[in-house]
XYZ file of C-alpha atoms in Angstrom:
661
model
C -6.882 -48.760 21.398
C -8.935 -45.690 20.553
C -7.706 -43.129 18.018
C -5.670 -40.263 19.450
C -5.885 -36.919 17.685
C -2.728 -35.522 16.119
C -2.610 -32.502 18.445
C -2.281 -34.785 21.498
C -0.270 -37.541 19.860
C 2.369 -35.105 18.620
C 2.540 -32.915 21.727
C 6.285 -32.324 22.341
C 7.863 -34.485 25.038
C 11.182 -32.558 25.184
C 12.257 -28.974 24.706
C 14.020 -29.913 21.478
C 10.725 -31.006 19.904
C 9.107 -27.617 20.425
C 8.573 -25.616 17.234
C 8.873 -21.866 16.745
C 9.620 -20.619 20.281
C 13.407 -20.542 20.288
C 13.606 -17.282 22.248
C 11.707 -18.845 25.185
C 13.515 -22.170 25.031
C 16.932 -20.541 25.200
C 16.119 -18.751 28.468
C 14.504 -21.808 30.100
C 17.208 -24.262 29.008
C 19.985 -22.014 30.310
C 18.132 -21.477 33.614
C 17.642 -25.233 34.119
C 21.198 -26.166 33.181
C 22.706 -23.520 35.480
C 20.109 -24.042 38.242
C 19.134 -20.349 38.266
C 15.406 -20.890 38.795
C 12.784 -18.273 39.542
C 9.773 -19.090 41.699
C 7.101 -17.766 39.240
C 6.900 -17.879 35.443
C 4.237 -16.314 33.218
C 3.711 -17.630 29.670
C 1.598 -15.446 27.354
C 0.448 -15.887 23.768
C -2.525 -16.779 21.599
C -4.178 -20.208 21.609
C -2.224 -23.194 20.421
C 1.325 -21.786 20.516
C 2.662 -24.039 23.331
C 2.041 -22.315 26.675
C 0.748 -25.400 28.514
C 3.193 -27.705 26.733
C 6.170 -25.616 27.850
C 4.827 -25.475 31.411
C 4.499 -29.271 31.577
C 7.976 -29.784 30.136
C 9.327 -27.353 32.709
C 7.614 -29.315 35.506
C 9.083 -32.550 34.108
C 12.578 -31.013 34.047
C 12.206 -29.899 37.675
C 11.071 -33.303 39.010
C 12.992 -35.787 36.863
C 14.631 -38.417 39.068
C 17.882 -37.966 37.133
C 18.141 -34.379 38.414
C 17.155 -30.874 37.367
C 18.156 -30.341 33.735
C 16.776 -29.218 30.389
C 16.845 -32.846 29.139
C 14.628 -35.024 31.370
C 15.025 -38.744 30.875
C 11.370 -39.429 30.072
C 11.694 -42.948 31.537
C 11.461 -42.433 35.284
C 8.163 -42.599 37.166
C 7.967 -38.805 37.570
C 8.434 -38.184 33.824
C 5.884 -40.841 32.865
C 3.277 -39.670 35.361
C 3.640 -36.029 34.299
C 3.267 -37.054 30.641
C 0.148 -39.074 31.537
C -1.297 -36.232 33.664
C -1.375 -38.077 37.004
C 1.625 -36.648 38.888
C 0.446 -35.753 42.384
C 2.805 -32.777 42.842
C 1.775 -31.102 39.571
C -1.415 -29.238 40.418
C -3.117 -28.004 37.246
C -5.767 -25.337 37.880
C -8.268 -24.053 35.323
C -8.722 -20.451 36.449
C -11.694 -20.017 34.118
C -13.745 -22.462 36.248
C -12.234 -21.577 39.647
C -12.514 -17.815 39.787
C -13.788 -17.449 43.359
C -11.560 -16.253 46.160
C -12.457 -19.354 48.213
C -10.888 -21.585 45.551
C -7.673 -19.568 45.585
C -7.479 -19.622 49.401
C -7.906 -23.392 49.382
C -4.955 -23.717 47.030
C -2.806 -21.396 49.104
C -3.506 -23.348 52.294
C -1.698 -26.380 50.837
C 1.361 -24.409 49.730
C 3.084 -24.809 53.088
C 3.178 -28.600 52.806
C 6.198 -30.271 51.197
C 5.803 -32.213 47.933
C 4.629 -35.790 48.310
C 6.609 -37.486 45.538
C 8.624 -35.018 43.507
C 11.355 -32.491 44.141
C 9.067 -29.457 43.702
C 5.357 -28.859 44.041
C 4.357 -27.101 40.822
C 1.171 -25.023 40.459
C 0.161 -24.693 36.807
C -2.652 -22.086 36.595
C -4.089 -21.855 33.088
C -6.046 -18.788 31.863
C -4.943 -16.956 34.996
C -6.463 -13.673 33.758
C -9.930 -15.112 34.562
C -9.333 -14.914 38.318
C -11.290 -12.310 40.228
C -9.715 -9.274 41.878
C -10.040 -10.833 45.330
C -8.403 -14.031 44.072
C -5.427 -12.032 42.785
C -5.133 -10.311 46.153
C -5.181 -13.660 47.953
C -2.411 -14.882 45.643
C -0.101 -11.878 45.971
C 1.776 -12.633 49.196
C 2.362 -16.288 48.433
C 3.385 -15.493 44.835
C 5.997 -13.027 46.058
C 7.615 -15.161 48.774
C 6.649 -18.827 48.351
C 8.380 -21.698 50.181
C 11.513 -22.994 48.404
C 9.745 -26.186 47.249
C 7.008 -24.260 45.345
C 7.057 -23.160 41.680
C 4.259 -21.188 40.021
C 3.680 -21.549 36.272
C 0.992 -19.171 34.979
C -0.430 -19.167 31.441
C -2.755 -16.633 29.800
C -3.944 -15.466 26.399
C -4.727 -11.938 27.650
C -1.902 -10.529 29.816
C -3.417 -7.013 29.678
C -6.051 -8.143 32.185
C -3.484 -9.142 34.786
C -2.798 -6.656 37.593
C 0.597 -5.030 37.553
C 1.257 -6.487 40.996
C 1.068 -9.998 39.506
C 3.208 -9.135 36.481
C 5.958 -7.661 38.647
C 6.294 -10.924 40.617
C 6.793 -13.181 37.563
C 9.288 -13.772 34.800
C 7.228 -13.132 31.656
C 7.737 -14.986 28.360
C 5.764 -13.924 25.278
C 5.216 -16.796 22.849
C 5.017 -15.880 19.166
C 2.402 -16.872 16.597
C 3.520 -19.584 14.209
C 4.346 -18.396 10.713
C 2.822 -20.433 7.838
C 6.245 -21.647 6.692
C 6.961 -23.179 10.132
C 3.507 -24.795 10.313
C 3.896 -26.317 6.833
C 7.294 -27.716 7.743
C 5.930 -29.345 10.907
C 2.828 -30.712 9.152
C 5.023 -32.230 6.458
C 7.068 -34.088 9.087
C 3.948 -35.328 10.907
C 2.191 -36.526 7.741
C 5.291 -38.316 6.475
C 5.586 -40.084 9.841
C 1.869 -40.965 9.727
C 2.183 -42.167 6.083
C -0.573 -39.834 4.911
C -0.539 -38.807 1.235
C -0.709 -35.018 0.784
C -0.334 -32.230 -1.744
C 1.928 -29.285 -0.898
C -0.655 -26.537 -1.688
C -3.085 -28.242 0.719
C -0.587 -27.792 3.559
C -0.303 -24.084 2.804
C -4.081 -23.732 2.871
C -4.199 -25.384 6.296
C -1.298 -23.300 7.600
C -2.955 -20.038 6.581
C -6.309 -21.131 7.987
C -4.654 -21.930 11.345
C -3.840 -18.237 11.763
C -0.682 -18.763 13.793
C -1.860 -21.653 15.987
C -0.093 -25.007 15.710
C -2.884 -26.776 17.580
C -5.478 -25.370 15.164
C -3.333 -26.542 12.250
C -3.184 -30.077 13.672
C -6.946 -30.106 14.320
C -7.699 -28.891 10.792
C -5.346 -31.541 9.428
C -7.296 -34.230 11.292
C -10.516 -32.887 9.780
C -9.027 -32.673 6.269
C -7.727 -36.260 6.443
C -11.225 -37.449 7.340
C -12.765 -35.282 4.599
C -10.358 -36.586 1.956
C -10.644 -40.280 2.933
C -7.137 -40.515 4.320
C -5.386 -38.052 1.969
C -4.841 -34.305 1.806
C -5.907 -33.091 -1.643
C -5.856 -29.374 -2.451
C -9.359 -29.333 -3.963
C -10.819 -31.195 -0.956
C -9.086 -28.926 1.559
C -10.210 -25.829 -0.324
C -13.793 -27.093 -0.369
C -13.644 -27.985 3.336
C -12.299 -24.570 4.330
C -14.543 -22.691 1.885
C -11.616 -20.710 0.500
C -11.488 -19.143 -2.957
C -9.570 -20.833 -5.757
C -6.323 -18.891 -6.101
C -6.295 -19.426 -9.855
C -9.568 -17.557 -10.251
C -8.221 -14.614 -8.231
C -5.098 -14.651 -10.409
C -7.358 -14.477 -13.451
C -9.137 -11.431 -12.017
C -5.839 -9.643 -11.408
C -4.615 -10.483 -14.915
C -7.786 -8.928 -16.383
C -7.170 -5.863 -14.207
C -3.595 -5.651 -15.493
C -4.948 -5.716 -19.072
C -7.672 -3.124 -18.200
C -10.284 -5.582 -19.472
C -13.582 -4.573 -17.847
C -15.580 -7.290 -19.635
C -13.123 -9.956 -18.484
C -13.297 -8.689 -14.889
C -17.105 -8.873 -14.798
C -16.979 -12.314 -16.425
C -14.549 -13.490 -13.752
C -16.880 -12.318 -10.978
C -19.760 -14.158 -12.652
C -17.676 -17.354 -12.722
C -16.908 -16.959 -9.012
C -20.574 -16.384 -8.215
C -21.474 -19.750 -9.770
C -19.463 -21.497 -7.027
C -21.212 -19.533 -4.267
C -17.957 -18.095 -2.925
C -17.646 -15.622 -0.074
C -17.042 -12.291 -1.820
C -15.296 -10.909 1.244
C -12.908 -13.849 0.951
C -12.321 -12.957 -2.708
C -11.230 -9.449 -1.706
C -9.049 -10.913 1.051
C -7.336 -13.231 -1.461
C -6.936 -10.314 -3.886
C -5.305 -8.214 -1.160
C -2.853 -11.021 -0.407
C -2.044 -11.425 -4.097
C -1.496 -7.672 -4.577
C 0.819 -7.727 -1.562
C 2.896 -10.470 -3.174
C 3.004 -8.556 -6.476
C 4.210 -5.416 -4.679
C 6.923 -7.460 -2.953
C 7.928 -8.957 -6.299
C 8.354 -5.465 -7.778
C 10.677 -4.337 -4.992
C 12.228 -7.623 -3.807
C 11.760 -10.343 -6.437
C 13.697 -12.935 -4.408
C 11.255 -12.645 -1.484
C 8.339 -14.176 -3.424
C 7.674 -17.741 -2.269
C 6.205 -20.564 -4.315
C 3.770 -21.635 -1.608
C 0.858 -22.025 -4.024
C 2.871 -22.902 -7.113
C 2.284 -19.486 -8.685
C 5.633 -17.741 -8.245
C 6.247 -17.286 -11.968
C 2.751 -15.899 -12.495
C 3.232 -13.385 -9.672
C 6.593 -12.293 -11.082
C 5.019 -11.883 -14.536
C 2.253 -9.695 -13.072
C 4.904 -7.649 -11.254
C 6.626 -6.950 -14.578
C 3.401 -6.051 -16.400
C 1.787 -3.825 -13.762
C 2.963 -0.395 -12.665
C 3.895 -0.028 -9.011
C 1.475 2.870 -8.555
C -1.357 0.761 -9.999
C -0.640 -2.052 -7.540
C -0.667 0.348 -4.592
C -3.906 1.971 -5.795
C -5.606 -1.393 -6.319
C -4.568 -2.498 -2.825
C -6.008 0.664 -1.252
C -9.273 0.370 -3.208
C -9.637 -3.325 -2.321
C -9.045 -2.512 1.350
C -11.743 0.164 1.256
C -14.091 -2.114 -0.670
C -13.759 -4.804 1.975
C -14.741 -2.303 4.679
C -17.784 -1.207 2.664
C -18.897 -4.720 1.670
C -21.170 -5.244 4.746
C -23.101 -2.099 3.731
C -23.859 -3.343 0.201
C -27.291 -4.998 -0.269
C -25.857 -7.567 -2.716
C -22.238 -8.594 -1.931
C -21.550 -9.458 -5.567
C -22.345 -5.880 -6.595
C -19.933 -4.628 -3.958
C -17.126 -6.775 -5.409
C -17.932 -5.667 -8.969
C -17.978 -1.984 -8.011
C -14.657 -2.355 -6.196
C -13.024 -3.902 -9.271
C -14.563 -1.342 -11.648
C -13.361 1.425 -9.337
C -9.820 0.123 -9.802
C -10.169 0.482 -13.569
C -11.901 3.877 -13.416
C -9.357 5.524 -11.118
C -6.218 4.042 -12.653
C -3.721 6.911 -13.038
C -2.910 7.963 -16.606
C 0.666 8.558 -17.672
C 1.802 12.075 -18.467
C 0.888 12.690 -22.099
C -1.401 9.666 -22.263
C -4.873 10.391 -23.572
C -7.841 8.424 -22.272
C -9.434 6.910 -25.395
C -12.402 4.565 -25.839
C -11.763 0.871 -25.358
C -9.953 -0.693 -28.272
C -7.900 2.407 -29.143
C -4.257 2.768 -28.220
C -2.886 5.456 -25.963
C 0.530 6.975 -26.021
C 2.618 10.112 -26.145
C 0.747 12.922 -27.920
C 3.808 14.023 -29.867
C 4.999 10.582 -30.989
C 3.514 7.985 -33.277
C 3.710 4.250 -32.666
C 7.039 4.069 -34.522
C 8.521 6.858 -32.405
C 8.524 9.506 -35.128
C 7.125 12.956 -34.558
C 3.426 13.244 -35.316
C 1.707 16.306 -36.763
C -0.267 18.087 -34.051
C -2.338 20.370 -36.311
C -6.001 19.395 -36.687
C -7.408 18.588 -40.094
C -9.227 21.483 -41.799
C -12.947 21.243 -41.507
C -15.908 23.415 -42.395
C -16.943 25.876 -39.708
C -20.481 27.099 -39.337
C -20.564 30.888 -38.971
C -23.254 30.893 -36.295
C -21.419 28.282 -34.217
C -18.137 30.102 -34.616
C -19.659 33.353 -33.388
C -21.154 31.756 -30.251
C -17.987 29.826 -29.307
C -14.936 31.530 -27.734
C -12.231 32.607 -30.142
C -9.451 30.017 -30.482
C -5.902 30.840 -29.477
C -3.644 31.400 -32.473
C -0.899 28.769 -32.842
C 2.720 29.808 -32.502
C 3.489 28.648 -36.063
C 1.400 29.804 -39.050
C -1.281 27.267 -39.837
C -3.497 26.789 -42.832
C -6.703 28.819 -42.588
C -9.907 26.790 -42.437
C -11.967 26.431 -45.555
C -14.484 29.262 -46.149
C -18.142 28.591 -45.559
C -20.981 29.977 -47.601
C -23.736 31.900 -45.868
C -27.226 30.929 -47.038
C -28.306 34.418 -48.166
C -25.145 36.133 -49.376
C -21.920 35.636 -51.267
C -19.168 33.434 -49.756
C -16.927 35.213 -47.307
C -13.832 33.674 -45.703
C -13.591 33.478 -41.924
C -10.412 35.162 -40.711
C -8.208 33.340 -38.232
C -7.854 34.873 -34.806
C -4.988 37.415 -34.888
C -1.967 36.693 -32.749
C -1.523 39.302 -30.004
C 1.138 41.841 -31.010
C 2.526 44.910 -29.246
C 0.897 47.077 -31.978
C -2.880 47.253 -32.552
C -3.951 44.983 -35.430
C -4.932 46.444 -38.762
C -8.626 46.608 -39.617
C -9.967 43.510 -41.287
C -10.196 43.780 -45.105
C -13.530 44.365 -46.671
C -15.580 41.242 -47.095
C -14.029 39.395 -44.137
C -15.970 38.736 -41.005
C -14.042 39.470 -37.816
C -13.887 36.392 -35.591
C -15.275 38.235 -32.579
C -18.243 39.869 -34.339
C -21.475 38.215 -35.489
C -22.480 38.146 -39.130
C -24.578 41.054 -40.339
C -26.774 38.669 -42.336
C -27.312 36.304 -39.394
C -27.075 38.256 -36.146
C -26.662 36.182 -33.007
C -28.942 37.028 -30.115
C -26.820 36.995 -26.954
C -28.313 37.475 -23.454
C -27.477 40.548 -21.490
C -24.315 40.274 -19.402
C -26.140 40.840 -16.130
C -28.618 38.039 -16.857
C -25.970 35.597 -18.066
C -23.656 36.315 -15.135
C -26.464 35.983 -12.626
C -27.441 32.608 -14.063
C -23.958 31.149 -14.228
C -20.613 32.849 -13.565
C -18.187 32.713 -16.496
C -15.177 30.429 -16.119
C -12.065 32.039 -14.699
C -9.394 32.783 -17.267
C -5.723 33.400 -16.639
C -4.678 36.987 -17.478
C -1.950 37.414 -20.079
C 1.674 37.573 -18.919
C 3.048 40.962 -17.957
C 4.325 43.032 -20.843
C 2.065 41.390 -23.455
C -0.838 43.719 -24.318
C -4.075 42.182 -25.477
C -5.170 43.102 -28.992
C -8.410 45.109 -28.919
C -11.420 43.378 -30.374
C -12.776 44.570 -33.730
C -15.938 46.625 -33.242
C -19.031 44.518 -33.731
C -21.643 45.197 -36.359
C -23.728 47.329 -36.016
C -21.383 49.980 -34.555
C -23.982 51.259 -32.137
C -24.013 48.022 -30.132
C -21.877 48.177 -27.010
C -19.860 45.184 -25.862
C -20.911 43.606 -22.543
C -19.200 45.144 -19.542
C -16.137 43.348 -18.228
C -16.442 41.574 -14.906
C -14.580 43.614 -12.287
C -11.624 41.892 -10.627
C -11.246 42.104 -6.828
C -8.475 44.246 -5.498
C -5.556 42.510 -3.876
C -6.163 39.099 -5.497
C -3.533 36.622 -4.374
C -3.963 34.184 -7.275
C -4.059 36.348 -10.388
C -0.460 37.481 -10.621
C 1.622 36.241 -13.518
C 5.365 36.505 -13.594
C 7.422 37.901 -16.480
C 10.572 36.561 -17.983
C 9.706 32.858 -18.084
C 12.127 31.290 -20.525
C 11.703 27.745 -21.827
C 14.613 25.442 -22.488
C 14.290 23.713 -25.850
C 14.267 19.923 -25.719
C 17.164 18.445 -27.722
C 16.301 16.318 -30.729
C 19.083 13.753 -30.322
C 21.180 12.133 -27.626
C 24.315 13.923 -28.810
C 22.713 17.313 -28.029
C 21.455 16.284 -24.580
C 22.972 18.144 -21.638
C 22.001 19.107 -18.103
C 19.448 21.839 -18.954
C 18.170 19.767 -21.855
C 17.499 16.837 -19.489
C 15.025 19.059 -17.621
C 13.040 19.544 -20.836
C 13.269 15.906 -21.908
C 11.971 14.600 -18.569
C 8.682 16.467 -18.996
C 8.226 15.016 -22.490
C 8.920 11.288 -21.991
C 5.843 10.543 -19.857
C 7.264 9.049 -16.634
C 4.991 8.891 -13.581
C 4.977 7.880 -9.942
C 8.126 6.832 -8.136
C 10.077 6.519 -11.397
C 9.376 10.183 -12.219
C 10.443 11.296 -8.724
C 13.724 9.403 -9.022
C 14.385 10.806 -12.504
C 13.524 14.347 -11.334
C 16.152 14.098 -8.588
C 18.826 12.682 -10.920
C 21.426 14.985 -12.483
C 22.738 14.168 -15.958
C 26.484 13.691 -15.658
C 27.348 12.799 -19.223
C 26.390 11.112 -22.496
C 28.566 8.314 -23.850
C 27.210 6.998 -27.125
C 23.778 5.605 -26.307
C 24.424 5.508 -22.564
C 23.235 8.256 -20.205
C 25.098 8.584 -16.902
C 23.196 10.116 -13.973
C 24.094 10.964 -10.387
C 21.515 10.465 -7.610
C 21.811 11.665 -4.024
C 22.061 9.161 -1.171
C 18.623 10.237 0.097
C 17.063 8.971 -3.154
C 19.482 6.175 -4.072
C 17.897 3.589 -1.755
C 14.598 3.955 -3.661
C 16.159 3.158 -7.044
C 15.999 -0.367 -8.483
C 16.138 -2.156 -11.838
C 12.431 -1.621 -12.470
C 12.890 2.168 -12.439
C 15.957 1.905 -14.677
C 14.054 -0.210 -17.222
C 11.166 2.283 -17.310
C 13.545 5.195 -17.862
C 15.334 3.324 -20.660
C 12.049 2.432 -22.353
C 10.701 6.000 -22.185
C 13.980 7.545 -23.419
C 14.327 4.979 -26.199
C 10.820 5.781 -27.399
C 11.458 9.526 -27.264
C 14.810 9.503 -29.109
C 13.817 6.590 -31.383
C 16.996 4.724 -30.535
C 18.022 2.220 -27.827
C 19.143 4.090 -24.694
C 20.991 2.712 -21.692
C 20.706 4.372 -18.273
C 23.362 4.186 -15.565
C 22.674 5.796 -12.173
C 25.361 6.169 -9.511
C 25.335 7.764 -6.087
C 26.671 11.324 -5.917
C 25.961 15.027 -6.451
C 25.828 16.372 -9.992
C 27.235 19.622 -11.348
C 23.991 20.813 -12.945
C 20.593 21.373 -11.448
C 18.259 18.421 -11.269
C 14.730 18.902 -12.636
C 13.419 18.916 -9.077
C 15.910 21.595 -7.998
C 15.101 23.665 -11.089
C 11.374 23.583 -10.425
C 11.857 24.510 -6.783
C 14.060 27.469 -7.757
C 11.586 28.655 -10.387
C 8.761 28.356 -7.852
C 10.628 30.558 -5.392
C 11.457 33.094 -8.099
C 7.864 33.267 -9.335
C 6.630 33.661 -5.784
C 9.078 36.483 -5.090
C 8.075 38.250 -8.316
C 4.391 37.852 -7.513
C 4.870 39.273 -4.023
C 6.798 42.223 -5.417
C 4.120 42.852 -8.062
C 1.364 42.940 -5.460
C 3.361 45.108 -3.078
C 3.913 47.681 -5.851
C 0.340 47.555 -7.138
C -1.377 50.947 -6.526
C -4.731 49.348 -5.732
C -3.232 46.979 -3.189
C -1.269 49.788 -1.581
C -4.430 51.877 -1.409
C -6.328 49.072 0.310
C -3.492 48.615 2.792
C -3.361 52.349 3.550
C -7.136 52.963 3.804
C -8.231 49.800 5.593
C -5.150 49.007 7.664
C -4.816 45.773 5.666
C -1.879 43.441 5.571
C -0.444 41.360 2.730
C 0.233 37.728 3.624
C 3.120 36.573 1.354
C 2.554 32.881 2.097
C -1.003 33.126 0.730
C 0.149 34.398 -2.669
C 0.135 31.785 -5.425
C 1.620 33.076 -8.673
C -0.022 32.031 -11.925
C 2.219 29.762 -13.979
C 1.539 30.638 -17.651
C 2.625 27.131 -18.612
C 2.255 24.318 -16.116
C 4.625 22.244 -18.196
C 7.272 24.951 -18.302
C 10.800 23.688 -18.258
């Protein structure tokens, strides 16, 4: 006897053997058992999901000699002939090859005759959407009111092409695509019954390659058995399908998690040696990033289909959630752009390097060259406070005169070492004076003002009009209201006039600063931490992304030893998980240099949350800025003379300190 392929050998012979279409089976079984039968059924779905199989089982249930039921005997002549495809009252029509109206009319002429052998005459029309418009019209009347001994079973992969008049005359059943888990389960049962040796990862490769079709999965299994000499080995199946080795993609993602550019490029070179499809590499990387994102939110949902569950969970712990989302978006864009790249390997390399280049940096983290550590600018590796003052270094007088004057620090700092001029006695360079309400005293004799060039080495500066025409100076924020600017010391020689100041446009909506901004001091220990202090601490501990948003909406309820108790509203509580809690504990422990535990419960706190504080301060600054512009004489003059109007929503107040808490 000749070999019979698995797809035909294992075609279901009863409704109970069908896989993955429980919603359709329930309706058909109940209709058959209660004898509530419609005259026309339409089965839709992609290839290989069981449309024709269900139609044949339905015909067998209708014509079984034991009676109409959902469990045909399978032994009578009608059941055997239907299974063998030679039952005279089951008329199977391939609509793709019989699209003419003459073919449809010929079929309809025989409808009036009673069945020859069975209880019902069943018309099974496959790919019914291929019929012509005239064929559909010829079918309409008979399909709506057929004789009682006629049943129509229609199957199609494209129901959108069917006329509405046909759809309205049928009971429609949409068959689902098979999920990989269901395909693997069925393949395992078939291979065990066939005594074929297999490896579990090979079944998952076949199930994913089938793309939802059980028939495709069975056909690929036949091919893989022949390729592997009677066995299903993962390496053979991967080579047959041309898929990328999952371990190599895992290695790429691990190098990305470690921000190792050299390792990433080396991994691409290793893939190129096997002649892989680089689009397939990006597809595998997208699937792996999806599993990592699931592991970060729902660790229990990660399957072990490829034997890499622990590796995926480890990557989920090491990578930030915002990095995973960014990498996924970049990989998706890189896959769209890959057909435009002259060399596909370069497209993959640029996509991976783009992930490293655009990785978000934590608040307070400084981007340093490779090999140097990054961290909080105010904390050393051991968590202690680090000195922020730069080391004293020699300053060249000419360079100092051409560079803008530095801003004086809030605390007195050591003056830089004096520098000798080549042609005259040493003279110390005075530090820039801190702005005070009173004019500063004249510089002592022998000191060079920071804003004036040296008399011995005058600096030739271009005229203001020429410099401004070539390149406009960078915009600078004006000082806060109520803080006068100290006048500059007259330059030497006295006759030289300073360059004219660039005029500011009247009615500017982005140059208004607000007075009265008060900072809340960050507490130095957990015992001193309170609600307002939590607002200051949040901006200093370096949280980012979703964790920062959750912390900004949390109100500090109390401090109990080393445990911080927060309240979070119900709108934000569903976003909180253990990953966010661990990040908050790590950042707070580093900041306070002591282990910190975080407990977050649902509720409304007594104090303002950092998010509420910032929103209130934004509204206050905006109101103050609007009032300042409305009372400005120049703005009022423009409004009066030119019939102008002030748009409050266009006003953006200048925040003197973007990190103000």
